[in-house]
């Protein structure tokens, strides 16, 4: 198979779909890899590094899209990239379609086979291709939140862990999945006063065991959110309903009741955000203020630590890329129900229920779609 790796073009995005070690692995299976020039330069991989492991370098993204049977990326394709997709071409990347109608519409029109990292599941129902970026974003959310609480960033002027004799900041984490648990570990490590909310009691039990009282674990109800958010210095939004737009758990009224100079970090912004007052920001201009509460809503947080993130992402995606390349998309998807859940759009048909529901589009079961179109 011919695999294409274009350079990412989203604001301050330096990650790359395949590092040289991944290219080497695919080349050893007999595949041909075309990499756009300078695709990895932002994280220290030169064109020569790719050539050394058997890739060919192409001068433009248009060349890569024109030649490849499968495009491997990191972020959702931007409008100019969507315009280059071809009928029957495999696109394997993060998509986050549910809050993004223009992208959904154009992927439908492209008739490409669009497999989203973030909806692939493993045999335990977890999200193995979202997890590495969630680990990164969860850990970063506390770094970002701690900075945001500093006076020069618009915050109250709080040190997240306090000092002996001075109380630490109250950190409330909504959603205790991969992002939330990693955020909690960092916040506890920095000696903040940490409360974690989730609706999954098993998850709460596990974290209660892990933290042994160093973080409070609370069942998430409207009442609990009301109480803890309004008392918090820093709130981390980390909920997810897979494939669906994030529920708006924190309202405008909650934000208005928070202390001036408090901070909110909406990690779930890539699924539309779980605060009513959130809108996506970029690393170039990450924060804005609503009712004296500083909002940090960067949709590609791991992009800031692009080298760490790229290695973590490639560790997770490589076995799936190998399967797609070796077996073809139909067999690779049909023999792994969890991988099949990654299929969001194929030949113009939406195969992710949550995306179809979000936009009132017709839904077709992924297995039926594979039978129909392959
Ligand atoms: N901004 C970024 O750069 C970035 C990076 C990585 C992940 N994310 C996003 O972060 C979000 C969380 O990802 P994750 O991997 O931790 O997901 P996850 O599935 O591991 O965890 C989500 C948690 O939310 C909980 N939840 C659902 N409804 C809830 C409610 N009403 N109250 C409290 N908890 C609730 C679930 O029980 C689950 O434990 C996703 O939207 C993901 O796309 C963003």
Tab-separated table of C-alpha atoms and ligand atoms in Angstrom:
chain	number	residue	atom	x	y	z
A	1	UNK	CA	0.000	0.000	0.000
A	2	UNK	CA	1.133	3.574	-0.585
A	3	UNK	CA	0.895	5.546	2.650
A	4	UNK	CA	1.042	9.348	2.690
A	5	UNK	CA	2.137	11.478	5.627
A	6	UNK	CA	1.412	15.191	5.076
A	7	UNK	CA	2.774	17.975	7.272
A	8	UNK	CA	0.179	19.144	9.820
A	9	UNK	CA	-1.134	22.631	9.086
A	10	UNK	CA	-3.277	23.503	12.128
A	11	UNK	CA	-2.051	26.487	14.189
A	12	UNK	CA	1.089	25.553	16.169
A	13	UNK	CA	0.713	21.867	15.331
A	14	UNK	CA	4.114	20.182	15.127
A	15	UNK	CA	3.087	16.558	15.638
A	16	UNK	CA	3.369	14.165	12.708
A	17	UNK	CA	1.315	11.087	11.799
A	18	UNK	CA	4.335	8.781	11.465
A	19	UNK	CA	7.804	9.091	12.995
A	20	UNK	CA	10.772	7.480	11.197
A	21	UNK	CA	10.563	4.373	13.442
A	22	UNK	CA	6.938	3.822	12.315
A	23	UNK	CA	7.924	4.345	8.672
A	24	UNK	CA	10.681	1.752	9.066
A	25	UNK	CA	8.150	-0.746	10.452
A	26	UNK	CA	5.769	-0.238	7.486
A	27	UNK	CA	8.630	-0.393	4.971
A	28	UNK	CA	9.689	-3.733	6.511
A	29	UNK	CA	6.170	-5.009	5.684
A	30	UNK	CA	6.713	-4.033	2.052
A	31	UNK	CA	4.756	-0.753	1.951
A	32	UNK	CA	5.747	2.493	0.285
A	33	UNK	CA	5.727	5.704	2.323
A	34	UNK	CA	5.518	9.255	0.950
A	35	UNK	CA	6.241	12.010	3.451
A	36	UNK	CA	5.704	15.711	2.752
A	37	UNK	CA	8.939	17.684	3.032
A	38	UNK	CA	9.605	19.009	6.545
A	39	UNK	CA	6.658	17.050	7.990
A	40	UNK	CA	8.668	16.138	11.107
A	41	UNK	CA	11.018	19.087	11.270
A	42	UNK	CA	9.157	20.768	14.150
A	43	UNK	CA	9.979	17.851	16.454
A	44	UNK	CA	13.507	17.186	15.269
A	45	UNK	CA	13.036	14.760	12.343
A	46	UNK	CA	14.628	15.924	9.095
A	47	UNK	CA	13.748	14.686	5.605
A	48	UNK	CA	17.047	12.767	5.707
A	49	UNK	CA	15.861	10.897	8.825
A	50	UNK	CA	12.830	9.708	6.822
A	51	UNK	CA	14.860	8.904	3.723
A	52	UNK	CA	17.240	6.830	5.887
A	53	UNK	CA	14.390	4.485	6.852
A	54	UNK	CA	13.080	4.121	3.316
A	55	UNK	CA	10.518	6.927	2.849
A	56	UNK	CA	10.320	9.144	-0.230
A	57	UNK	CA	9.941	12.882	0.281
A	58	UNK	CA	7.378	14.837	-1.754
A	59	UNK	CA	7.406	18.632	-2.071
A	60	UNK	CA	3.728	19.410	-1.311
A	61	UNK	CA	0.701	18.039	0.516
A	62	UNK	CA	-1.093	17.936	-2.845
A	63	UNK	CA	1.508	15.446	-4.118
A	64	UNK	CA	1.091	13.285	-1.011
A	65	UNK	CA	-2.725	13.268	-1.247
A	66	UNK	CA	-2.591	12.557	-4.978
A	67	UNK	CA	-0.330	9.477	-4.621
A	68	UNK	CA	-1.434	7.810	-1.387
A	69	UNK	CA	-3.930	4.981	-0.857
A	70	UNK	CA	-3.995	5.910	2.825
A	71	UNK	CA	-3.332	9.256	4.526
A	72	UNK	CA	-2.044	9.072	8.109
A	73	UNK	CA	-2.329	12.359	10.015
A	74	UNK	CA	-2.778	13.721	13.515
A	75	UNK	CA	-5.421	16.459	13.488
A	76	UNK	CA	-8.693	16.500	11.588
A	77	UNK	CA	-8.187	17.484	7.950
A	78	UNK	CA	-8.488	21.221	7.425
A	79	UNK	CA	-10.682	22.558	4.580
A	80	UNK	CA	-7.786	22.665	2.092
A	81	UNK	CA	-6.835	19.082	2.971
A	82	UNK	CA	-10.444	17.876	2.729
A	83	UNK	CA	-10.542	19.253	-0.778
A	84	UNK	CA	-7.602	16.980	-1.695
A	85	UNK	CA	-9.162	13.712	-0.456
A	86	UNK	CA	-10.048	11.192	-3.162
A	87	UNK	CA	-12.874	8.706	-3.472
A	88	UNK	CA	-11.862	5.390	-1.873
A	89	UNK	CA	-8.795	6.877	-0.143
A	90	UNK	CA	-8.329	5.853	3.505
A	91	UNK	CA	-8.001	8.709	6.002
A	92	UNK	CA	-6.710	7.623	9.425
A	93	UNK	CA	-6.504	10.487	11.930
A	94	UNK	CA	-8.381	12.296	14.721
A	95	UNK	CA	-11.685	13.617	13.323
A	96	UNK	CA	-13.956	14.770	16.220
A	97	UNK	CA	-16.897	15.082	13.813
A	98	UNK	CA	-19.842	15.435	16.235
A	99	UNK	CA	-19.288	19.155	16.931
A	100	UNK	CA	-18.089	19.935	13.363
A	101	UNK	CA	-20.733	19.960	10.623
A	102	UNK	CA	-18.618	21.536	7.834
A	103	UNK	CA	-16.003	18.793	8.212
A	104	UNK	CA	-18.641	16.042	8.356
A	105	UNK	CA	-20.325	17.382	5.231
A	106	UNK	CA	-17.060	17.578	3.286
A	107	UNK	CA	-15.892	14.121	4.353
A	108	UNK	CA	-19.242	12.768	3.141
A	109	UNK	CA	-18.734	14.551	-0.190
A	110	UNK	CA	-15.145	13.276	-0.507
A	111	UNK	CA	-16.313	9.609	-0.571
A	112	UNK	CA	-13.119	8.769	1.356
A	113	UNK	CA	-12.957	6.028	4.004
A	114	UNK	CA	-12.595	8.050	7.190
A	115	UNK	CA	-11.428	6.212	10.302
A	116	UNK	CA	-11.243	8.319	13.466
A	117	UNK	CA	-8.599	7.558	16.075
A	118	UNK	CA	-10.868	8.790	18.870
A	119	UNK	CA	-13.708	6.295	18.349
A	120	UNK	CA	-11.600	3.115	18.012
A	121	UNK	CA	-12.155	0.919	21.091
A	122	UNK	CA	-10.215	-2.017	22.564
A	123	UNK	CA	-11.687	-5.260	23.893
A	124	UNK	CA	-12.416	-3.573	27.240
A	125	UNK	CA	-14.363	-0.770	25.532
A	126	UNK	CA	-11.575	1.760	26.240
A	127	UNK	CA	-10.252	4.249	23.681
A	128	UNK	CA	-6.662	3.150	22.926
A	129	UNK	CA	-5.940	5.831	20.309
A	130	UNK	CA	-7.382	8.695	22.335
A	131	UNK	CA	-5.690	7.543	25.552
A	132	UNK	CA	-2.117	8.685	24.812
A	133	UNK	CA	-3.247	12.219	23.944
A	134	UNK	CA	-5.598	12.218	26.919
A	135	UNK	CA	-2.687	11.280	29.174
A	136	UNK	CA	-0.726	14.206	27.779
A	137	UNK	CA	-3.641	16.683	27.913
A	138	UNK	CA	-4.640	15.562	31.417
A	139	UNK	CA	-1.140	16.115	32.742
A	140	UNK	CA	-0.817	19.420	30.867
A	141	UNK	CA	-4.181	20.715	32.081
A	142	UNK	CA	-2.783	21.192	35.582
A	143	UNK	CA	0.364	22.908	34.252
A	144	UNK	CA	-1.844	25.210	32.159
A	145	UNK	CA	-4.288	25.784	35.022
A	146	UNK	CA	-1.492	26.503	37.517
A	147	UNK	CA	-0.047	29.139	35.175
A	148	UNK	CA	-3.476	30.618	34.542
A	149	UNK	CA	-3.925	31.155	38.298
A	150	UNK	CA	-0.826	33.391	38.270
A	151	UNK	CA	-1.514	37.134	38.361
A	152	UNK	CA	0.275	37.821	35.074
A	153	UNK	CA	-2.091	35.404	33.285
A	154	UNK	CA	-5.248	37.038	34.708
A	155	UNK	CA	-5.592	34.709	37.699
A	156	UNK	CA	-6.063	35.419	41.394
A	157	UNK	CA	-2.351	35.103	42.083
A	158	UNK	CA	-2.524	31.622	43.640
A	159	UNK	CA	0.213	29.021	43.959
A	160	UNK	CA	-1.602	25.773	43.250
A	161	UNK	CA	0.029	23.850	46.136
A	162	UNK	CA	0.078	26.739	48.621
A	163	UNK	CA	2.991	26.817	51.100
A	164	UNK	CA	3.160	25.749	54.743
A	165	UNK	CA	0.653	27.980	56.523
A	166	UNK	CA	-1.215	28.997	53.344
A	167	UNK	CA	-4.035	26.907	51.865
A	168	UNK	CA	-3.544	25.241	48.457
A	169	UNK	CA	-5.860	25.979	45.528
A	170	UNK	CA	-9.121	24.029	45.266
A	171	UNK	CA	-8.959	22.003	42.053
A	172	UNK	CA	-12.161	20.351	40.798
A	173	UNK	CA	-11.891	17.807	37.986
A	174	UNK	CA	-15.108	16.847	36.184
A	175	UNK	CA	-14.725	13.464	34.473
A	176	UNK	CA	-12.317	10.887	35.914
A	177	UNK	CA	-11.350	9.004	32.755
A	178	UNK	CA	-7.886	9.154	31.236
A	179	UNK	CA	-7.689	12.986	31.173
A	180	UNK	CA	-9.238	13.376	34.620
A	181	UNK	CA	-7.139	10.695	36.340
A	182	UNK	CA	-3.915	12.095	34.873
A	183	UNK	CA	-4.907	15.629	35.863
A	184	UNK	CA	-5.659	14.389	39.378
A	185	UNK	CA	-2.242	12.698	39.659
A	186	UNK	CA	-0.491	15.946	38.716
A	187	UNK	CA	-2.676	18.089	40.988
A	188	UNK	CA	-2.177	15.738	43.940
A	189	UNK	CA	1.565	15.707	43.185
A	190	UNK	CA	1.570	19.514	43.373
A	191	UNK	CA	-0.298	19.292	46.708
A	192	UNK	CA	-3.504	21.005	45.553
A	193	UNK	CA	-6.831	20.374	47.323
A	194	UNK	CA	-8.319	17.997	44.731
A	195	UNK	CA	-11.919	16.864	44.124
A	196	UNK	CA	-12.770	14.513	41.252
A	197	UNK	CA	-16.337	14.037	39.957
A	198	UNK	CA	-17.566	11.195	37.752
A	199	UNK	CA	-20.751	9.239	37.137
A	200	UNK	CA	-19.010	5.884	36.969
A	201	UNK	CA	-18.882	4.463	40.484
A	202	UNK	CA	-16.252	1.850	39.563
A	203	UNK	CA	-13.971	4.618	38.336
A	204	UNK	CA	-14.519	6.515	41.595
A	205	UNK	CA	-13.700	3.365	43.605
A	206	UNK	CA	-10.472	2.834	41.671
A	207	UNK	CA	-9.329	6.424	42.180
A	208	UNK	CA	-10.315	6.335	45.838
A	209	UNK	CA	-8.016	3.321	46.249
A	210	UNK	CA	-5.242	5.007	44.294
A	211	UNK	CA	-5.313	8.311	46.143
A	212	UNK	CA	-5.932	6.960	49.649
A	213	UNK	CA	-7.664	10.165	50.742
A	214	UNK	CA	-5.267	12.601	49.012
A	215	UNK	CA	-8.106	13.454	46.582
A	216	UNK	CA	-11.876	13.437	47.228
A	217	UNK	CA	-13.953	11.395	44.808
A	218	UNK	CA	-17.543	12.532	44.378
A	219	UNK	CA	-20.471	11.174	42.349
A	220	UNK	CA	-21.336	13.692	39.630
A	221	UNK	CA	-24.843	15.154	39.913
A	222	UNK	CA	-26.161	18.605	39.012
A	223	UNK	CA	-26.088	19.333	42.728
A	224	UNK	CA	-22.461	18.189	43.189
A	225	UNK	CA	-21.310	20.195	40.165
A	226	UNK	CA	-23.161	23.244	41.496
A	227	UNK	CA	-21.496	22.966	44.901
A	228	UNK	CA	-17.915	22.109	43.897
A	229	UNK	CA	-17.548	24.286	40.797
A	230	UNK	CA	-18.687	27.457	42.529
A	231	UNK	CA	-16.137	26.904	45.345
A	232	UNK	CA	-13.225	25.978	43.077
A	233	UNK	CA	-10.154	28.002	42.155
A	234	UNK	CA	-9.462	25.789	39.153
A	235	UNK	CA	-11.941	23.549	37.288
A	236	UNK	CA	-10.783	20.983	34.729
A	237	UNK	CA	-13.457	19.836	32.223
A	238	UNK	CA	-12.646	16.226	31.234
A	239	UNK	CA	-15.939	14.488	30.455
A	240	UNK	CA	-16.579	12.402	27.385
A	241	UNK	CA	-19.531	10.620	25.882
A	242	UNK	CA	-17.686	8.784	23.076
A	243	UNK	CA	-18.438	10.158	19.625
A	244	UNK	CA	-20.962	12.688	20.958
A	245	UNK	CA	-20.722	16.405	21.634
A	246	UNK	CA	-19.691	17.076	25.234
A	247	UNK	CA	-22.567	17.773	27.654
A	248	UNK	CA	-22.593	21.377	28.960
A	249	UNK	CA	-22.286	20.501	32.635
A	250	UNK	CA	-21.000	23.896	33.795
A	251	UNK	CA	-23.431	26.709	33.020
A	252	UNK	CA	-22.998	30.461	32.556
A	253	UNK	CA	-24.541	30.876	36.015
A	254	UNK	CA	-21.876	28.628	37.601
A	255	UNK	CA	-19.122	30.667	35.955
A	256	UNK	CA	-20.713	33.928	37.158
A	257	UNK	CA	-20.710	32.562	40.732
A	258	UNK	CA	-16.984	31.590	40.722
A	259	UNK	CA	-14.399	33.785	42.473
A	260	UNK	CA	-12.853	36.511	40.282
A	261	UNK	CA	-9.511	35.272	38.955
A	262	UNK	CA	-10.504	31.602	39.100
A	263	UNK	CA	-9.530	29.458	36.135
A	264	UNK	CA	-11.264	26.839	34.006
A	265	UNK	CA	-9.481	24.490	31.613
A	266	UNK	CA	-11.922	22.837	29.196
A	267	UNK	CA	-10.005	19.834	27.890
A	268	UNK	CA	-13.235	18.489	26.356
A	269	UNK	CA	-13.278	21.473	23.980
A	270	UNK	CA	-12.377	19.171	21.073
A	271	UNK	CA	-15.848	17.653	21.520
A	272	UNK	CA	-17.458	21.103	21.795
A	273	UNK	CA	-16.572	21.753	25.450
A	274	UNK	CA	-18.352	21.014	28.736
A	275	UNK	CA	-18.624	24.627	29.954
A	276	UNK	CA	-21.375	26.761	28.419
A	277	UNK	CA	-18.904	29.666	28.172
A	278	UNK	CA	-16.182	27.728	26.303
A	279	UNK	CA	-14.980	28.393	22.809
A	280	UNK	CA	-11.900	26.847	21.231
A	281	UNK	CA	-8.619	28.748	21.520
A	282	UNK	CA	-5.123	28.146	20.145
A	283	UNK	CA	-1.647	27.929	21.674
A	284	UNK	CA	-0.937	31.356	20.156
A	285	UNK	CA	-3.733	32.926	22.245
A	286	UNK	CA	-4.853	30.268	24.730
A	287	UNK	CA	-7.012	32.164	27.232
A	288	UNK	CA	-9.914	34.598	27.431
A	289	UNK	CA	-12.004	35.927	30.304
A	290	UNK	CA	-15.748	35.579	30.974
A	291	UNK	CA	-17.201	37.057	34.181
A	292	UNK	CA	-13.652	37.494	35.566
A	293	UNK	CA	-12.975	33.741	35.188
A	294	UNK	CA	-9.989	32.890	32.982
A	295	UNK	CA	-10.821	30.240	30.360
A	296	UNK	CA	-8.153	28.024	28.770
A	297	UNK	CA	-9.739	26.045	25.909
A	298	UNK	CA	-6.963	24.910	23.563
A	299	UNK	CA	-8.330	22.208	21.292
A	300	UNK	CA	-4.929	20.613	20.552
A	301	UNK	CA	-3.180	20.793	23.910
A	302	UNK	CA	-0.736	17.928	23.178
A	303	UNK	CA	0.536	19.961	20.208
A	304	UNK	CA	2.506	22.107	22.683
A	305	UNK	CA	4.565	19.093	23.754
A	306	UNK	CA	4.655	17.760	20.241
A	307	UNK	CA	7.642	15.471	20.540
A	308	UNK	CA	6.373	13.605	23.608
A	309	UNK	CA	2.893	13.482	22.080
A	310	UNK	CA	4.029	12.192	18.702
A	311	UNK	CA	5.964	9.305	20.238
A	312	UNK	CA	3.011	8.433	22.499
A	313	UNK	CA	0.570	8.611	19.561
A	314	UNK	CA	2.750	6.504	17.258
A	315	UNK	CA	3.143	3.833	19.962
A	316	UNK	CA	-0.645	3.483	19.937
A	317	UNK	CA	-1.463	3.913	16.231
A	318	UNK	CA	1.345	1.831	14.695
A	319	UNK	CA	-0.286	-1.626	15.132
A	320	UNK	CA	-3.500	-0.278	13.554
A	321	UNK	CA	-1.651	1.320	10.615
A	322	UNK	CA	0.151	-1.991	10.036
A	323	UNK	CA	-3.190	-3.876	10.064
A	324	UNK	CA	-4.794	-1.453	7.586
A	325	UNK	CA	-1.809	-1.605	5.265
A	326	UNK	CA	-1.304	-5.373	5.433
A	327	UNK	CA	-4.917	-6.531	5.256
A	328	UNK	CA	-6.709	-3.674	3.522
A	329	UNK	CA	-9.350	-1.678	5.381
A	330	UNK	CA	-12.197	-4.153	4.903
A	331	UNK	CA	-10.548	-7.185	6.524
A	332	UNK	CA	-8.708	-5.101	9.121
A	333	UNK	CA	-11.965	-3.505	10.293
A	334	UNK	CA	-14.202	-6.555	10.007
A	335	UNK	CA	-11.956	-8.768	12.112
A	336	UNK	CA	-11.754	-6.293	15.008
A	337	UNK	CA	-15.086	-4.893	16.237
A	338	UNK	CA	-13.281	-2.222	18.266
A	339	UNK	CA	-11.315	-1.034	15.235
A	340	UNK	CA	-14.558	-1.022	13.216
A	341	UNK	CA	-15.949	1.534	15.675
A	342	UNK	CA	-13.359	3.923	14.297
A	343	UNK	CA	-15.104	3.988	10.912
A	344	UNK	CA	-17.049	7.281	10.867
A	345	UNK	CA	-17.724	7.886	7.157
A	346	UNK	CA	-17.344	5.606	4.123
A	347	UNK	CA	-18.216	6.444	0.520
A	348	UNK	CA	-20.443	9.305	1.674
A	349	UNK	CA	-22.296	7.297	4.329
A	350	UNK	CA	-22.095	8.111	8.063
A	351	UNK	CA	-21.345	4.979	10.115
A	352	UNK	CA	-20.920	6.597	13.541
A	353	UNK	CA	-24.316	6.760	15.233
A	354	UNK	CA	-23.454	9.741	17.461
A	355	UNK	CA	-22.292	11.800	14.474
A	356	UNK	CA	-25.427	10.935	12.452
A	357	UNK	CA	-27.617	11.851	15.438
A	358	UNK	CA	-25.753	15.115	16.053
A	359	UNK	CA	-26.662	16.372	12.556
A	360	UNK	CA	-29.863	14.452	11.771
A	361	UNK	CA	-28.033	12.513	9.043
A	362	UNK	CA	-28.848	9.019	7.876
A	363	UNK	CA	-26.897	6.348	9.784
A	364	UNK	CA	-25.703	3.059	8.307
A	365	UNK	CA	-24.266	0.238	10.425
A	366	UNK	CA	-20.496	0.085	9.767
A	367	UNK	CA	-20.507	-3.648	8.974
A	368	UNK	CA	-23.351	-3.252	6.472
A	369	UNK	CA	-21.586	-0.272	4.944
A	370	UNK	CA	-18.413	-2.315	4.435
A	371	UNK	CA	-20.424	-5.055	2.722
A	372	UNK	CA	-22.252	-2.512	0.571
A	373	UNK	CA	-19.316	-0.419	-0.580
A	374	UNK	CA	-16.330	-2.783	-0.730
B	1	LIG	N1	-8.082	19.523	24.247
B	1	LIG	C1	-7.246	18.553	23.947
B	1	LIG	O1	-6.166	18.801	23.439
B	1	LIG	C2	-7.598	17.132	24.257
B	1	LIG	C3	-6.623	16.123	24.237
B	1	LIG	C4	-7.003	14.810	24.580
B	1	LIG	C5	-8.320	14.518	24.924
B	1	LIG	N2	-9.237	15.535	24.903
B	1	LIG	C6	-10.636	15.331	25.262
B	1	LIG	O2	-10.805	15.185	26.655
B	1	LIG	C7	-12.055	14.564	26.884
B	1	LIG	C8	-11.903	13.424	27.908
B	1	LIG	O3	-11.159	12.360	27.313
B	1	LIG	P1	-10.799	11.021	28.112
B	1	LIG	O4	-9.846	10.264	27.271
B	1	LIG	O5	-10.452	11.320	29.514
B	1	LIG	O6	-12.199	10.258	28.071
B	1	LIG	P2	-12.621	9.031	29.025
B	1	LIG	O7	-13.700	8.313	28.308
B	1	LIG	O8	-11.418	8.291	29.489
B	1	LIG	O9	-13.233	9.768	30.300
B	1	LIG	C9	-14.404	10.522	30.258
B	1	LIG	C10	-15.055	10.417	31.618
B	1	LIG	O10	-16.170	11.321	31.636
B	1	LIG	C11	-17.099	10.727	32.509
B	1	LIG	N3	-18.404	11.388	32.404
B	1	LIG	C12	-19.338	11.286	31.426
B	1	LIG	N4	-20.408	12.043	31.757
B	1	LIG	C13	-20.118	12.638	32.956
B	1	LIG	C14	-20.822	13.513	33.825
B	1	LIG	N5	-22.036	13.954	33.529
B	1	LIG	N6	-20.205	13.929	34.961
B	1	LIG	C15	-18.969	13.494	35.285
B	1	LIG	N7	-18.261	12.637	34.502
B	1	LIG	C16	-18.836	12.216	33.358
B	1	LIG	C17	-17.100	9.252	32.103
B	1	LIG	O11	-17.682	8.433	33.104
B	1	LIG	C18	-15.587	9.023	31.932
B	1	LIG	O12	-14.994	8.526	33.128
B	1	LIG	C19	-12.536	14.103	25.506
B	1	LIG	O13	-13.451	15.040	24.983
B	1	LIG	C20	-11.276	14.113	24.692
B	1	LIG	O14	-11.536	14.232	23.287
B	1	LIG	C21	-8.898	16.810	24.567
